[in-house]
mmCIF file of C-alpha atoms in Angstrom:
data_model
loop_
_atom_site.group_PDB
_atom_site.id
_atom_site.type_symbol
_atom_site.label_atom_id
_atom_site.label_comp_id
_atom_site.label_asym_id
_atom_site.label_seq_id
_atom_site.Cartn_x
_atom_site.Cartn_y
_atom_site.Cartn_z
ATOM 1 C CA MET A 1 0.043 -0.017 -0.009
ATOM 2 C CA GLY A 2 1.509 3.048 -1.080
ATOM 3 C CA LEU A 3 0.190 6.086 0.662
ATOM 4 C CA GLY A 4 -0.196 9.642 -0.750
ATOM 5 C CA ASN A 5 -3.011 12.086 -1.649
ATOM 6 C CA PRO A 6 -5.060 12.114 -4.779
ATOM 7 C CA GLY A 7 -5.349 14.764 -7.717
ATOM 8 C CA ARG A 8 -2.640 16.595 -9.811
ATOM 9 C CA GLU A 9 -1.923 19.236 -7.240
ATOM 10 C CA TYR A 10 -0.184 16.399 -5.136
ATOM 11 C CA ALA A 11 1.495 14.776 -7.746
ATOM 12 C CA ASP A 12 5.398 14.456 -7.277
ATOM 13 C CA THR A 13 5.010 16.043 -3.711
ATOM 14 C CA ARG A 14 6.997 14.764 -0.701
ATOM 15 C CA HIS A 15 3.900 13.208 0.794
ATOM 16 C CA ASN A 16 3.141 11.167 -2.245
ATOM 17 C CA ILE A 17 6.434 9.231 -2.135
ATOM 18 C CA GLY A 18 4.504 5.870 -1.473
ATOM 19 C CA PHE A 19 2.550 6.476 -4.882
ATOM 20 C CA MET A 20 6.040 6.800 -6.597
ATOM 21 C CA ILE A 21 7.472 3.827 -5.046
ATOM 22 C CA LEU A 22 4.453 1.906 -6.185
ATOM 23 C CA ASP A 23 4.775 3.405 -9.623
ATOM 24 C CA GLN A 24 8.318 2.226 -9.767
ATOM 25 C CA LEU A 25 7.148 -1.212 -9.068
ATOM 26 C CA ALA A 26 4.586 -1.230 -11.499
ATOM 27 C CA SER A 27 6.952 -0.136 -14.219
ATOM 28 C CA ARG A 28 9.271 -2.934 -13.371
ATOM 29 C CA LYS A 29 6.441 -5.486 -13.816
ATOM 30 C CA GLY A 30 4.841 -3.905 -16.759
ATOM 31 C CA ILE A 31 1.427 -3.518 -15.095
ATOM 32 C CA ALA A 32 -0.761 -0.406 -14.876
ATOM 33 C CA PHE A 33 -2.979 0.880 -12.214
ATOM 34 C CA GLN A 34 -6.662 1.008 -12.685
ATOM 35 C CA ALA A 35 -9.193 3.174 -10.717
ATOM 36 C CA SER A 36 -11.623 1.142 -8.620
ATOM 37 C CA ARG A 37 -14.643 2.807 -7.129
ATOM 38 C CA LYS A 38 -15.215 -0.365 -5.217
ATOM 39 C CA TRP A 39 -11.990 0.214 -3.346
ATOM 40 C CA ASP A 40 -11.696 3.931 -3.562
ATOM 41 C CA ALA A 41 -7.985 3.118 -4.845
ATOM 42 C CA GLU A 42 -6.050 2.557 -7.864
ATOM 43 C CA VAL A 43 -5.249 -1.224 -7.673
ATOM 44 C CA ALA A 44 -2.695 -3.195 -9.811
ATOM 45 C CA SER A 45 -1.963 -6.975 -9.327
ATOM 46 C CA HIS A 46 0.956 -9.308 -10.411
ATOM 47 C CA ALA A 47 1.796 -12.704 -9.442
ATOM 48 C CA GLY A 48 -0.658 -12.800 -6.534
ATOM 49 C CA VAL A 49 0.455 -9.362 -4.968
ATOM 50 C CA HIS A 50 -2.072 -6.584 -4.811
ATOM 51 C CA TYR A 51 -0.722 -3.103 -5.243
ATOM 52 C CA CYS A 52 -2.822 -0.303 -4.015
ATOM 53 C CA LYS A 53 -2.647 3.602 -3.887
ATOM 54 C CA PRO A 54 -5.722 4.907 -1.951
ATOM 55 C CA SER A 55 -7.717 7.605 -3.711
ATOM 56 C CA SER A 56 -8.607 8.910 -0.389
ATOM 57 C CA TYR A 57 -6.736 11.611 1.265
ATOM 58 C CA MET A 58 -3.833 10.288 3.198
ATOM 59 C CA ASN A 59 -5.238 10.801 6.653
ATOM 60 C CA LEU A 60 -8.249 8.270 5.330
ATOM 61 C CA SER A 61 -6.024 5.709 4.028
ATOM 62 C CA GLY A 62 -7.279 3.082 6.441
ATOM 63 C CA GLU A 63 -10.702 2.685 4.749
ATOM 64 C CA PRO A 64 -9.584 1.451 1.328
ATOM 65 C CA VAL A 65 -6.757 -0.406 2.864
ATOM 66 C CA SER A 66 -9.176 -2.329 5.463
ATOM 67 C CA ALA A 67 -11.715 -2.983 2.445
ATOM 68 C CA ILE A 68 -9.142 -4.645 0.400
ATOM 69 C CA SER A 69 -7.400 -6.510 3.227
ATOM 70 C CA HIS A 70 -10.873 -7.905 4.342
ATOM 71 C CA PHE A 71 -12.021 -8.896 0.786
ATOM 72 C CA TYR A 72 -8.825 -10.636 -0.027
ATOM 73 C CA LYS A 73 -8.271 -11.860 3.375
ATOM 74 C CA ILE A 74 -4.981 -10.479 3.682
ATOM 75 C CA PRO A 75 -3.822 -10.380 7.283
ATOM 76 C CA ALA A 76 -2.152 -7.277 8.461
ATOM 77 C CA SER A 77 1.081 -8.673 8.935
ATOM 78 C CA GLU A 78 1.197 -9.328 5.236
ATOM 79 C CA ILE A 79 0.353 -5.607 4.029
ATOM 80 C CA LEU A 80 3.237 -3.460 3.601
ATOM 81 C CA ALA A 81 2.696 0.426 3.993
ATOM 82 C CA VAL A 82 4.878 2.624 2.002
ATOM 83 C CA PHE A 83 5.103 6.404 2.949
ATOM 84 C CA ASP A 84 7.184 9.403 3.724
ATOM 85 C CA ASP A 85 8.914 10.274 6.984
ATOM 86 C CA VAL A 86 10.129 13.898 7.719
ATOM 87 C CA ALA A 87 12.258 12.371 10.699
ATOM 88 C CA LEU A 88 14.640 10.691 8.222
ATOM 89 C CA PRO A 89 17.162 12.464 6.010
ATOM 90 C CA LEU A 90 16.135 12.449 2.082
ATOM 91 C CA GLY A 91 16.335 8.760 0.674
ATOM 92 C CA ARG A 92 16.958 6.923 4.177
ATOM 93 C CA LEU A 93 14.865 3.762 4.459
ATOM 94 C CA ARG A 94 13.444 2.310 7.369
ATOM 95 C CA LEU A 95 11.525 -1.003 7.517
ATOM 96 C CA ARG A 96 9.752 -2.231 10.550
ATOM 97 C CA ALA A 97 7.458 -5.153 11.314
ATOM 98 C CA GLY A 98 4.966 -3.026 13.386
ATOM 99 C CA GLY A 99 4.808 -0.382 16.025
ATOM 100 C CA SER A 100 3.401 3.016 16.696
ATOM 101 C CA ALA A 101 2.093 5.349 13.945
ATOM 102 C CA GLY A 102 5.095 7.703 14.876
ATOM 103 C CA GLY A 103 3.023 10.744 14.217
ATOM 104 C CA HIS A 104 2.170 9.810 10.618
ATOM 105 C CA ASN A 105 -1.687 10.247 10.035
ATOM 106 C CA GLY A 106 -1.758 7.745 7.047
ATOM 107 C CA LEU A 107 -0.222 4.954 9.107
ATOM 108 C CA ARG A 108 -2.352 5.935 12.147
ATOM 109 C CA SER A 109 -5.681 5.422 9.859
ATOM 110 C CA ILE A 110 -4.607 2.044 8.558
ATOM 111 C CA ILE A 111 -3.700 0.860 12.242
ATOM 112 C CA GLU A 112 -7.188 2.019 13.377
ATOM 113 C CA HIS A 113 -9.104 0.380 10.622
ATOM 114 C CA LEU A 114 -7.191 -2.841 10.806
ATOM 115 C CA GLY A 115 -7.235 -2.833 14.563
ATOM 116 C CA THR A 116 -3.576 -3.660 15.154
ATOM 117 C CA SER A 117 -0.231 -1.762 15.030
ATOM 118 C CA GLU A 118 1.460 -4.922 13.848
ATOM 119 C CA VAL A 119 1.513 -3.435 10.117
ATOM 120 C CA PRO A 120 4.874 -3.919 8.513
ATOM 121 C CA ARG A 121 6.038 -0.560 6.984
ATOM 122 C CA LEU A 122 8.494 1.200 4.911
ATOM 123 C CA ARG A 123 9.227 4.589 5.830
ATOM 124 C CA PHE A 124 11.008 6.769 3.170
ATOM 125 C CA GLY A 125 13.006 9.772 4.299
ATOM 126 C CA ILE A 126 11.905 13.283 2.801
ATOM 127 C CA GLY A 127 13.937 15.161 5.403
ATOM 128 C CA ALA A 128 12.936 17.774 7.873
ATOM 129 C CA ALA A 129 11.609 21.226 6.915
ATOM 130 C CA GLU A 130 14.023 23.717 6.728
ATOM 131 C CA GLY A 131 14.226 27.353 7.806
ATOM 132 C CA GLN A 132 10.860 28.954 8.318
ATOM 133 C CA LYS A 133 8.986 26.558 5.919
ATOM 134 C CA SER A 134 5.953 24.857 7.716
ATOM 135 C CA LEU A 135 5.821 21.082 8.099
ATOM 136 C CA THR A 136 2.624 21.122 5.852
ATOM 137 C CA ASP A 137 4.466 23.166 3.175
ATOM 138 C CA HIS A 138 7.360 20.837 3.114
ATOM 139 C CA VAL A 139 5.523 17.565 2.953
ATOM 140 C CA LEU A 140 3.048 18.990 0.120
ATOM 141 C CA GLY A 141 6.049 20.580 -1.635
ATOM 142 C CA LYS A 142 7.729 19.091 -4.699
ATOM 143 C CA PHE A 143 11.240 17.729 -4.498
ATOM 144 C CA THR A 144 14.263 20.202 -5.700
ATOM 145 C CA LYS A 145 16.148 19.850 -8.921
ATOM 146 C CA GLU A 146 19.143 19.342 -6.335
ATOM 147 C CA GLU A 147 17.386 16.410 -4.577
ATOM 148 C CA ALA A 148 16.522 14.775 -7.953
ATOM 149 C CA PRO A 149 19.583 12.308 -8.052
ATOM 150 C CA VAL A 150 19.290 10.999 -4.709
ATOM 151 C CA LEU A 151 15.542 10.759 -5.099
ATOM 152 C CA ALA A 152 15.838 8.732 -8.263
ATOM 153 C CA GLU A 153 18.213 6.254 -6.630
ATOM 154 C CA SER A 154 16.407 6.004 -3.339
ATOM 155 C CA ILE A 155 13.082 5.303 -4.948
ATOM 156 C CA ARG A 156 15.021 2.336 -6.854
ATOM 157 C CA ARG A 157 16.340 1.171 -3.546
ATOM 158 C CA ALA A 158 12.842 1.396 -1.931
ATOM 159 C CA ALA A 159 11.391 -0.821 -4.614
ATOM 160 C CA ASP A 160 14.126 -3.157 -4.187
ATOM 161 C CA ALA A 161 13.268 -3.290 -0.345
ATOM 162 C CA VAL A 162 9.658 -3.967 -1.295
ATOM 163 C CA GLU A 163 10.546 -6.696 -3.650
ATOM 164 C CA GLN A 164 12.758 -8.298 -0.911
ATOM 165 C CA ALA A 165 9.885 -7.956 1.638
ATOM 166 C CA GLN A 166 7.801 -9.872 -0.787
ATOM 167 C CA ALA A 167 10.340 -12.526 -1.545
ATOM 168 C CA GLY A 168 11.700 -13.181 1.860
ATOM 169 C CA GLY A 169 9.630 -11.553 4.413
ATOM 170 C CA ILE A 170 9.799 -8.234 6.298
ATOM 171 C CA THR A 171 12.650 -9.342 8.529
ATOM 172 C CA SER A 172 14.827 -10.279 5.431
ATOM 173 C CA ALA A 173 14.179 -6.929 4.159
ATOM 174 C CA MET A 174 14.849 -5.204 7.353
ATOM 175 C CA ASN A 175 18.203 -6.872 7.662
ATOM 176 C CA ALA A 176 19.293 -6.140 4.036
ATOM 177 C CA PHE A 177 18.023 -2.405 3.884
ATOM 178 C CA ASN A 178 18.273 -1.057 7.457
ATOM 179 C CA GLN A 179 21.772 -2.291 7.580
ATOM 180 C CA ALA A 180 22.412 -0.508 4.244
ATOM 181 C CA ASN A 181 21.352 2.687 5.776
ATOM 182 C CA GLN A 182 24.058 2.471 8.493
ATOM 183 C CA ASN A 183 26.753 1.869 5.864
ATOM 184 C CA GLN A 184 25.525 4.906 4.141
ATOM 185 C CA GLY A 185 26.382 7.012 7.009
#
């Protein structure tokens, strides 16, 4: 589940990094997302895996995630929520098997609707707001040209992390990608 906000005005903003990572995965697999009114989301499937970009606003992400989870009988422990994190430097990845929402309203909504905090997640660092910029302006702002090279490589690594979690489980992905972050300094 890639988290973001719907609409052109939010495309390519920091808050929509979850959508960007799922778009990278769809491109790799040669699949396309289709809008689904039933799920209030854009969905794509490949090899038994369902990829979802909720069409609701970030704070309401739990509704479509819960609906899809219940319909396909996917336990919370097999869902991977992918979203932005201002507490991490740009491009830093942090995978966890569960835990609190950590102040992220999209994850909070998912936890509330699924009734458990044991939802695996991939946090993608978008960096903190600098100077006088508000947090809202920062997360709803677009990445700069100077950030583009780090962003592109980090999105590829995040897609790799999702694929590792799919193939070997969240612990395998955590071991591979959380360790890689330490090696990057």
